Short mmCIF file of C-alpha atoms and ligand atoms in Angstrom, two decimals:
data_model
loop_
_atom_site.label_atom_id
_atom_site.label_comp_id
_atom_site.label_asym_id
_atom_site.label_seq_id
_atom_site.Cartn_x
_atom_site.Cartn_y
_atom_site.Cartn_z
CA MET A 1 261.09 52.08 73.34
CA ALA A 2 258.12 49.90 74.31
CA GLU A 3 254.76 51.08 72.96
CA THR A 4 252.25 52.18 75.60
CA PHE A 5 248.48 51.73 75.77
CA ASP A 6 245.74 52.10 78.34
CA VAL A 7 244.68 48.45 78.05
CA VAL A 8 246.07 45.32 76.43
CA VAL A 9 243.54 42.61 75.55
CA LEU A 10 245.20 39.19 75.45
CA GLY A 11 243.29 37.05 72.94
CA VAL A 12 241.01 38.62 70.32
CA GLY A 13 238.46 35.82 69.91
CA GLY A 14 234.75 35.77 70.71
CA ILE A 15 234.95 37.57 74.04
CA GLY A 16 238.19 39.52 73.48
CA SER A 17 236.97 41.19 70.29
CA ALA A 18 233.88 42.43 72.17
CA ALA A 19 236.07 43.66 75.04
CA CYS A 20 238.21 45.60 72.55
CA LEU A 21 235.11 47.31 71.19
CA HIS A 22 233.63 48.24 74.56
CA LEU A 23 236.95 49.47 75.92
CA ALA A 24 237.71 51.52 72.81
CA ARG A 25 234.20 52.95 72.74
CA GLY A 26 234.73 54.10 76.32
CA GLY A 27 237.74 56.12 75.19
CA ALA A 28 240.60 53.76 76.15
CA ARG A 29 243.67 53.33 73.94
CA VAL A 30 243.37 49.58 73.33
CA LEU A 31 245.85 47.04 71.99
CA GLY A 32 244.37 43.63 71.12
CA LEU A 33 246.83 40.79 70.60
CA GLU A 34 245.84 37.61 68.78
CA GLN A 35 248.12 34.64 68.14
CA PHE A 36 246.24 33.55 65.00
CA SER A 37 244.37 35.62 62.42
CA LEU A 38 241.51 37.82 63.59
CA VAL A 39 238.56 35.39 63.09
CA HIS A 40 240.06 31.92 62.83
CA ASP A 41 239.12 28.27 63.32
CA ARG A 42 241.63 27.14 65.99
CA GLY A 43 239.81 28.23 69.17
CA SER A 44 236.17 28.32 70.29
CA SER A 45 234.47 30.92 68.08
CA HIS A 46 234.06 29.36 64.64
CA GLY A 47 231.80 26.91 62.81
CA GLU A 48 229.05 29.08 61.31
CA SER A 49 226.49 29.26 64.12
CA ARG A 50 225.76 29.59 67.85
CA ILE A 51 222.51 29.27 69.79
CA ILE A 52 221.24 32.35 71.59
CA ARG A 53 218.36 32.06 74.07
CA GLN A 54 216.96 33.67 77.22
CA ALA A 55 215.11 30.96 79.20
CA TYR A 56 218.48 29.81 80.46
CA PHE A 57 218.35 26.29 81.85
CA GLU A 58 221.90 26.51 83.24
CA HIS A 59 220.90 29.14 85.85
CA PRO A 60 218.31 31.94 86.04
CA ASP A 61 221.00 34.43 87.16
CA TYR A 62 222.22 34.58 83.56
CA VAL A 63 218.92 36.06 82.34
CA PRO A 64 219.60 39.76 83.11
CA LEU A 65 222.93 39.42 81.29
CA LEU A 66 221.13 37.81 78.36
CA LEU A 67 218.59 40.63 78.11
CA ARG A 68 221.49 43.05 77.96
CA THR A 69 223.41 40.96 75.41
CA TYR A 70 220.37 40.94 73.12
CA ASP A 71 220.40 44.75 73.08
CA HIS A 72 224.09 44.74 72.24
CA TRP A 73 223.73 42.26 69.36
CA ARG A 74 220.96 44.37 67.85
CA ASP A 75 223.12 47.51 68.25
CA LEU A 76 226.03 45.73 66.57
CA GLU A 77 223.78 44.72 63.68
CA ARG A 78 222.66 48.32 63.24
CA ALA A 79 226.23 49.65 63.49
CA THR A 80 227.54 47.19 60.88
CA ASN A 81 224.37 47.08 58.78
CA GLN A 82 223.99 43.29 58.62
CA THR A 83 222.05 40.39 60.12
CA LEU A 84 224.03 38.61 62.84
CA PHE A 85 221.08 37.14 64.77
CA HIS A 86 218.32 35.07 63.14
CA GLN A 87 215.44 34.98 65.60
CA THR A 88 214.27 31.53 64.54
CA GLY A 89 212.91 30.45 67.91
CA LEU A 90 214.30 27.41 69.72
CA ILE A 91 212.75 23.99 70.24
CA LEU A 92 213.77 22.46 73.58
CA SER A 93 212.89 18.78 73.76
CA GLY A 94 213.40 16.70 76.89
CA ARG A 95 211.70 14.71 79.59
CA ASP A 96 209.60 16.68 82.03
CA ASP A 97 212.26 16.24 84.71
CA SER A 98 215.29 16.90 82.46
CA GLU A 99 217.74 19.70 83.35
CA THR A 100 216.86 21.48 80.09
CA ILE A 101 213.08 21.55 80.57
CA VAL A 102 213.09 22.14 84.35
CA GLY A 103 215.78 24.85 84.10
CA ALA A 104 214.25 26.67 81.12
CA ARG A 105 210.84 26.74 82.83
CA LEU A 106 212.37 28.09 86.04
CA SER A 107 214.17 30.93 84.23
CA ALA A 108 211.05 31.72 82.21
CA THR A 109 208.85 31.83 85.32
CA LEU A 110 211.27 33.92 87.38
CA HIS A 111 211.91 36.43 84.60
CA GLY A 112 208.56 36.49 82.80
CA LEU A 113 209.90 35.00 79.55
CA THR A 114 207.72 33.36 76.93
CA LEU A 115 207.86 29.58 76.49
CA GLU A 116 205.20 27.63 74.61
CA SER A 117 204.61 24.07 75.88
CA LEU A 118 203.69 21.41 73.33
CA SER A 119 203.19 17.66 73.38
CA PRO A 120 205.53 15.69 71.08
CA GLU A 121 202.58 15.07 68.73
CA ALA A 122 201.61 18.76 68.61
CA ALA A 123 205.24 19.76 68.07
CA HIS A 124 205.58 17.29 65.18
CA ALA A 125 202.38 18.62 63.64
CA ARG A 126 203.77 22.18 63.86
CA TRP A 127 207.29 21.29 62.64
CA PRO A 128 206.95 18.08 60.56
CA ALA A 129 210.72 18.04 59.92
CA PHE A 130 211.31 17.01 63.56
CA ARG A 131 210.40 13.74 65.31
CA PHE A 132 210.18 13.92 69.09
CA PRO A 133 210.45 11.05 71.60
CA LEU A 134 206.96 10.31 72.90
CA ASP A 135 208.10 10.66 76.54
CA HIS A 136 209.37 14.21 75.89
CA THR A 137 207.86 17.60 76.53
CA VAL A 138 208.62 20.35 74.02
CA GLU A 139 209.12 23.95 75.04
CA PHE A 140 209.41 26.54 72.26
CA GLU A 141 211.19 29.83 72.99
CA PRO A 142 210.26 32.37 70.31
CA ALA A 143 212.88 34.93 71.41
CA ALA A 144 215.76 32.50 70.82
CA GLY A 145 217.70 31.78 67.64
CA THR A 146 220.98 31.52 65.83
CA LEU A 147 223.99 33.83 65.71
CA ARG A 148 226.38 33.83 62.74
CA VAL A 149 229.49 33.29 64.79
CA GLU A 150 232.32 34.37 62.46
CA ALA A 151 230.35 37.41 61.27
CA CYS A 152 229.80 38.38 64.92
CA VAL A 153 233.53 38.24 65.72
CA GLN A 154 234.36 40.12 62.53
CA ALA A 155 231.76 42.78 63.40
CA HIS A 156 233.32 43.26 66.86
CA VAL A 157 236.77 43.49 65.26
CA ASP A 158 235.60 46.03 62.68
CA GLU A 159 233.75 48.15 65.19
CA ALA A 160 236.64 48.03 67.69
CA ARG A 161 238.99 49.30 64.98
CA ARG A 162 236.50 51.96 63.95
CA HIS A 163 236.62 53.19 67.55
CA GLY A 164 240.40 53.31 67.45
CA ALA A 165 241.50 49.94 68.87
CA ASP A 166 244.82 48.66 67.55
CA LEU A 167 244.30 44.94 66.85
CA ARG A 168 247.33 42.87 65.87
CA ASP A 169 247.18 39.31 64.58
CA HIS A 170 249.83 36.57 64.50
CA GLU A 171 251.42 37.90 67.66
CA THR A 172 251.55 35.51 70.62
CA VAL A 173 251.76 36.76 74.19
CA ARG A 174 254.55 34.91 75.99
CA ASP A 175 254.18 36.45 79.45
CA TRP A 176 252.91 39.41 81.41
CA ASN A 177 253.64 41.10 84.75
CA SER A 178 251.65 43.52 86.83
CA ASN A 179 252.55 45.67 89.81
CA GLY A 180 248.91 46.59 90.40
CA ASN A 181 249.16 49.95 88.58
CA ALA A 182 250.83 48.98 85.32
CA VAL A 183 251.43 45.89 83.20
CA VAL A 184 254.22 44.76 80.93
CA VAL A 185 253.17 42.32 78.20
CA ARG A 186 255.80 40.44 76.22
CA THR A 187 255.00 38.81 72.89
CA ASP A 188 257.20 36.80 70.54
CA SER A 189 258.25 40.06 68.88
CA ASN A 190 257.52 43.03 71.18
CA GLU A 191 257.12 44.39 74.66
CA TYR A 192 254.15 46.61 75.55
CA HIS A 193 253.39 48.77 78.56
CA ALA A 194 249.84 49.52 79.67
CA LYS A 195 247.82 50.50 82.70
CA SER A 196 245.63 47.40 82.55
CA LEU A 197 245.30 43.95 81.05
CA VAL A 198 242.25 41.92 80.02
CA ILE A 199 242.80 38.18 79.63
CA THR A 200 240.36 36.54 77.22
CA ALA A 201 242.50 33.62 76.08
CA GLY A 202 239.81 30.94 75.69
CA ALA A 203 241.31 27.44 75.69
CA TRP A 204 244.73 28.93 76.48
CA ALA A 205 243.51 30.74 79.62
CA SER A 206 245.13 28.34 82.10
CA ARG A 207 248.53 29.16 80.67
CA CYS A 208 247.91 32.89 80.81
CA VAL A 209 246.56 32.89 84.38
CA ALA A 210 248.30 29.90 85.91
CA ASP A 211 247.98 31.41 89.41
CA LEU A 212 244.15 31.56 89.47
CA GLY A 213 243.90 28.07 90.91
CA VAL A 214 240.78 27.25 88.89
CA PRO A 215 241.18 24.04 86.91
CA LEU A 216 239.87 24.46 83.37
CA ASN A 217 239.27 21.39 81.24
CA VAL A 218 239.63 21.86 77.50
CA LEU A 219 237.38 19.52 75.49
CA ARG A 220 237.56 18.61 71.82
CA LYS A 221 234.10 19.05 70.28
CA PHE A 222 233.14 17.69 66.88
CA VAL A 223 230.40 19.29 64.76
CA ALA A 224 229.11 18.10 61.38
CA TRP A 225 227.08 19.37 58.45
CA PHE A 226 224.48 17.12 56.78
CA PRO A 227 223.08 17.71 53.30
CA ILE A 228 219.43 18.76 52.96
CA ARG A 229 217.06 18.39 50.05
CA SER A 230 216.51 21.67 48.32
CA GLY A 231 213.96 23.93 49.93
CA GLU A 232 213.95 22.23 53.35
CA TYR A 233 215.22 23.26 56.78
CA ARG A 234 216.10 26.76 55.61
CA VAL A 235 216.34 29.63 58.01
CA SER A 236 214.32 31.70 55.53
CA GLN A 237 211.40 29.25 55.86
CA GLY A 238 211.20 29.71 59.60
CA THR A 239 212.91 26.46 60.62
CA PRO A 240 213.71 26.76 64.33
CA THR A 241 216.98 26.07 66.10
CA TYR A 242 216.69 22.85 68.18
CA PHE A 243 218.10 21.25 71.32
CA PHE A 244 217.25 17.71 72.50
CA GLU A 245 218.21 16.39 75.93
CA GLN A 246 218.07 12.62 76.08
CA PRO A 247 219.26 10.20 78.76
CA HIS A 248 222.20 9.15 76.57
CA GLY A 249 223.27 12.63 75.46
CA THR A 250 222.29 16.18 74.51
CA PHE A 251 222.21 17.10 70.82
CA TYR A 252 221.44 20.35 69.03
CA GLY A 253 221.33 21.81 65.57
CA PHE A 254 220.51 24.79 63.42
CA PRO A 255 218.38 25.65 60.43
CA SER A 256 220.24 25.73 57.16
CA LEU A 257 222.10 29.01 56.70
CA ASP A 258 223.64 28.06 53.35
CA GLY A 259 220.56 26.40 51.82
CA GLN A 260 222.46 23.15 51.31
CA THR A 261 223.37 21.73 54.72
CA ILE A 262 222.38 21.80 58.37
CA LYS A 263 224.86 21.74 61.24
CA VAL A 264 224.28 19.24 64.06
CA ALA A 265 226.43 18.56 67.15
CA GLU A 266 226.46 16.96 70.58
CA HIS A 267 226.66 19.25 73.61
CA SER A 268 227.44 16.40 76.01
CA GLY A 269 230.68 14.41 75.88
CA GLY A 270 233.94 15.46 74.23
CA GLN A 271 237.55 14.41 74.70
CA VAL A 272 239.92 16.16 77.12
CA VAL A 273 242.69 17.97 75.25
CA SER A 274 246.11 18.44 76.84
CA ASP A 275 247.31 21.11 74.41
CA PRO A 276 244.82 23.24 72.45
CA ALA A 277 247.46 23.88 69.79
CA THR A 278 247.72 20.20 68.82
CA VAL A 279 244.09 19.06 69.06
CA ASP A 280 243.18 16.27 66.64
CA ARG A 281 241.08 17.90 63.91
CA THR A 282 240.58 14.80 61.78
CA ARG A 283 237.25 13.01 61.64
CA HIS A 284 236.88 9.57 63.23
CA ASP A 285 234.00 7.09 63.00
CA SER A 286 233.46 7.54 66.74
CA ASP A 287 232.83 11.26 66.10
CA THR A 288 229.94 10.65 63.76
CA GLU A 289 228.22 7.51 65.10
CA ARG A 290 226.12 9.22 67.76
CA LEU A 291 225.40 12.27 65.58
CA ASN A 292 224.26 10.07 62.70
CA GLU A 293 221.94 8.19 65.06
CA PHE A 294 220.45 11.46 66.31
CA VAL A 295 219.91 12.72 62.77
CA ALA A 296 218.34 9.44 61.63
CA ALA A 297 216.00 9.34 64.63
CA HIS A 298 214.86 12.97 64.82
CA LEU A 299 215.39 14.87 61.56
CA THR A 300 213.20 13.68 58.70
CA GLY A 301 214.54 13.48 55.17
CA ILE A 302 218.20 13.92 56.15
CA GLU A 303 220.72 11.38 54.92
CA PRO A 304 222.79 10.67 58.07
CA VAL A 305 226.11 11.01 56.27
CA PRO A 306 227.97 14.25 57.04
CA VAL A 307 229.61 16.15 54.19
CA ARG A 308 231.71 18.51 56.29
CA HIS A 309 233.01 18.75 59.83
CA SER A 310 234.82 21.05 62.22
CA VAL A 311 236.53 20.65 65.58
CA CYS A 312 236.06 23.32 68.24
CA LEU A 313 237.09 23.68 71.89
CA TYR A 314 235.04 23.98 75.08
CA THR A 315 236.93 25.38 78.09
CA VAL A 316 235.03 24.00 81.04
CA SER A 317 235.17 25.37 84.60
CA PRO A 318 234.59 23.09 87.61
CA ASP A 319 230.90 24.12 87.92
CA GLN A 320 230.41 24.87 84.20
CA HIS A 321 229.72 28.53 84.94
CA PHE A 322 231.87 31.32 83.51
CA VAL A 323 234.83 32.79 85.40
CA VAL A 324 234.67 36.59 85.11
CA ASP A 325 236.42 38.77 87.66
CA LEU A 326 239.34 41.00 88.49
CA HIS A 327 242.53 39.08 89.20
CA PRO A 328 242.64 38.38 92.96
CA ARG A 329 246.13 39.86 93.27
CA TRP A 330 246.15 42.58 90.60
CA PRO A 331 243.24 45.04 90.44
CA ASN A 332 244.36 46.24 87.01
CA VAL A 333 243.97 42.76 85.45
CA ALA A 334 240.55 41.35 84.47
CA VAL A 335 239.94 37.75 83.46
CA ALA A 336 237.09 36.14 81.50
CA CYS A 337 237.42 32.43 80.82
CA GLY A 338 235.82 29.02 81.44
CA PHE A 339 232.87 29.74 79.17
CA SER A 340 232.09 26.01 79.33
CA GLY A 341 230.55 25.64 75.88
CA HIS A 342 227.80 28.24 76.31
CA GLY A 343 229.53 31.63 76.33
CA PHE A 344 229.36 33.02 72.82
CA LYS A 345 225.90 34.58 73.07
CA PHE A 346 227.24 36.64 76.01
CA ALA A 347 230.21 38.08 74.11
CA PRO A 348 229.00 41.69 73.90
CA VAL A 349 227.72 41.88 77.47
CA MET A 350 231.00 40.36 78.63
CA GLY A 351 232.76 43.08 76.63
CA GLU A 352 230.77 45.66 78.56
CA VAL A 353 231.50 43.93 81.90
CA LEU A 354 235.24 43.78 81.20
CA ALA A 355 235.33 47.43 80.14
CA ASP A 356 233.52 48.37 83.41
CA LEU A 357 235.90 46.30 85.52
CA ILE A 358 238.94 47.92 83.93
CA LYS A 359 237.57 51.46 83.96
CA HIS A 360 235.78 51.52 87.34
CA GLY A 361 237.02 48.41 89.19
CA ARG A 362 233.40 47.16 89.31
CA THR A 363 230.28 46.77 87.21
CA SER A 364 226.60 47.31 87.88
CA LEU A 365 225.81 44.24 85.77
CA PRO A 366 225.00 41.20 87.96
CA ILE A 367 228.11 39.04 87.64
CA ARG A 368 228.82 38.20 91.27
CA PHE A 369 227.81 34.56 90.69
CA LEU A 370 230.58 34.28 88.07
CA GLY A 371 233.32 35.54 90.41
CA LEU A 372 236.45 33.80 91.60
CA SER A 373 235.38 33.82 95.26
CA ARG A 374 233.14 30.82 94.64
CA PHE A 375 236.27 28.68 94.30
CA THR A 376 237.74 29.90 97.59
CA PRO A 377 237.05 27.48 100.44
CA GLY A 378 235.13 28.97 103.40
C1 LIG B 401 231.29 23.36 69.08
C2 LIG B 401 230.92 24.52 69.96
C3 LIG B 401 229.59 24.90 70.04
C4 LIG B 401 229.22 25.96 70.87
N1 LIG B 401 227.91 26.34 70.89
C5 LIG B 401 227.55 27.46 71.58
C6 LIG B 401 226.24 27.97 71.46
O1 LIG B 401 225.41 27.42 70.74
N2 LIG B 401 225.95 29.12 72.12
C7 LIG B 401 226.86 29.77 72.89
O2 LIG B 401 226.53 30.82 73.46
N3 LIG B 401 228.12 29.31 73.01
C8 LIG B 401 228.49 28.18 72.38
N4 LIG B 401 229.77 27.70 72.45
C9 LIG B 401 230.71 28.33 73.36
C10 LIG B 401 231.28 29.60 72.82
O3 LIG B 401 231.53 29.50 71.45
C11 LIG B 401 232.54 29.92 73.62
O4 LIG B 401 232.18 29.97 75.00
C12 LIG B 401 233.12 31.25 73.21
O5 LIG B 401 233.27 31.33 71.83
C13 LIG B 401 234.47 31.41 73.91
O6 LIG B 401 235.10 32.59 73.49
P1 LIG B 401 236.55 32.95 73.99
O7 LIG B 401 236.80 34.33 73.59
O8 LIG B 401 236.69 32.54 75.43
O9 LIG B 401 237.51 31.94 73.18
P2 LIG B 401 238.11 32.16 71.71
O10 LIG B 401 237.07 32.71 70.82
O11 LIG B 401 238.78 30.89 71.33
O12 LIG B 401 239.16 33.30 71.93
C14 LIG B 401 240.35 33.16 72.65
C15 LIG B 401 241.42 33.78 71.80
O13 LIG B 401 242.62 33.97 72.53
C16 LIG B 401 243.70 33.76 71.65
N5 LIG B 401 244.89 33.52 72.45
C17 LIG B 401 245.05 32.59 73.42
N6 LIG B 401 246.28 32.66 73.97
C18 LIG B 401 246.92 33.66 73.33
C19 LIG B 401 248.23 34.22 73.45
N7 LIG B 401 249.10 33.74 74.34
N8 LIG B 401 248.56 35.26 72.64
C20 LIG B 401 247.68 35.75 71.75
N9 LIG B 401 246.43 35.24 71.59
C21 LIG B 401 246.04 34.22 72.37
C22 LIG B 401 243.22 32.54 70.86
O14 LIG B 401 243.96 32.35 69.69
C23 LIG B 401 241.77 32.90 70.62
O15 LIG B 401 241.58 33.62 69.42
C24 LIG B 401 230.18 26.64 71.64
C25 LIG B 401 231.53 26.27 71.55
C26 LIG B 401 231.90 25.23 70.71
C27 LIG B 401 233.34 24.83 70.64
#
C-alpha cells in the first residue's frame, strides 16, 4: 500500500529543506524527496558561501521578507548551536547611476536601512585590500554578510528531521497528479499519497511544473577560489563581503572562510544549460579570464590563478524575480522556483511562506509581487 503523508516536498535543496522544517514545525507529516544526497553539489545550493543583505537593489519589496529571513537564520543558528551567518558587512561598488547603487539606496531610504557612502579613496583607506575604480561610489551595508551555504542546508535538514520530517535521498520524483484535494507522487521506486505538494525543484522546476507557462532559463555559473597570503582577507579579521558592478560585468566575492583562499565569481553572464543533469563542470580558460582580470585589478596581493573551482546553476525567471505561488489549477500544490541567482538568503522565509500557503491557502508575508499572475497577459 502507498505510504501517506500530509505534504510531499519535491526537491530538498536550499528552499525545500527550509520548507520541510517549517511544515514539520507546524505539525504536518512531511515527506521530503531528493534525487541526490541531502546537501550536494549538483544544483544551486553549494560552494561554501552566499551573500545576505537587506538594502536590496533588485527591488525594495524584498526588504520585509529579508528582515524576516534574518530572524529565521538567527533562530536556526540558536537551534543548531553554530554560526551560519557571518555579519561581515558588504561593500557595494558601482557608478552613481548603476543598478546596484541606485537600487540599494532606494531600498535603504524606503525601509530606513543603514548604508555608509564612501568615495573610492576613502573606501581604499578603510579597506586597503580593495582597489576601487575612481568613477565609482562605494556604499557599505553593515547588516549584510556571508552565509555558509552547505551548513545552512544541513541545519534545515537536521532541524526538519528533529521536528519529525521524513527526508529521503537518492529518490527521484518521476511524476505527480493532483485532484485539488489530494496528490499522488511517483518516484523511481515508490508511490506516495498526500494532501498537498510543494515543488522546490530548483533547476529542474520546468520539468516538474511544465504547465506553469513560465519560461525558466538555467545558467551554468563558474566560481573560483584564489589563494591568499597567510593572515589576509580572513573573515575573523573583519574583511567584508564585496560586490562590484562595472559596465562590462558584475563581480563579487567573500572573505576567506578557510584561511587559505577567497572565493570570487561573476554574477553577470553564464551559459544557458539545456539539461541540468549534464552541465559541463570542467574548467575552461574562458571561465577564468574575466575573473582573473577582476582579481588582478581590485584585490591586492592575490595571485590571479585559481586553485579550485565549482559550477553551480542559476534558474532565471523572465523578470529575474522569484516565482512563489499556489499552482493556478491545484490549490493543494505550492511552487517556489526561478530564484534567479539571488534566492538562497531567503530560504527560511520561503519555507515559512510555503508552509503558510499549504496550511492556510495564503500567507500574511508580502509575496504578491512574486506571484504567477504577473505572467498572465491583461
Ligand atoms: C554560483 C551561485 C552563486 C549564488 N550566490 C547567491 C548569493 O550570494 N546570495 C543568494 O541569496 N543567492 C545566491 N545564489 C542563488 C541561490 O543559491 C539559489 O537561488 C538557491 O540556492 C536556489 O535553491 P533551490 O532550492 O531553488 O535549488 P536547489 O538548492 O538546487 O534545490 C533543488 C533541489 O531539487 C532537487 N530535485 C529536482 N528535481 C527533483 C526530482 N524530480 N526528484 C527529486 N529531487 C529533485 C534537486 O536535486 C535539488 O536538490 C547563487 C547561486 C549560484 C549558483
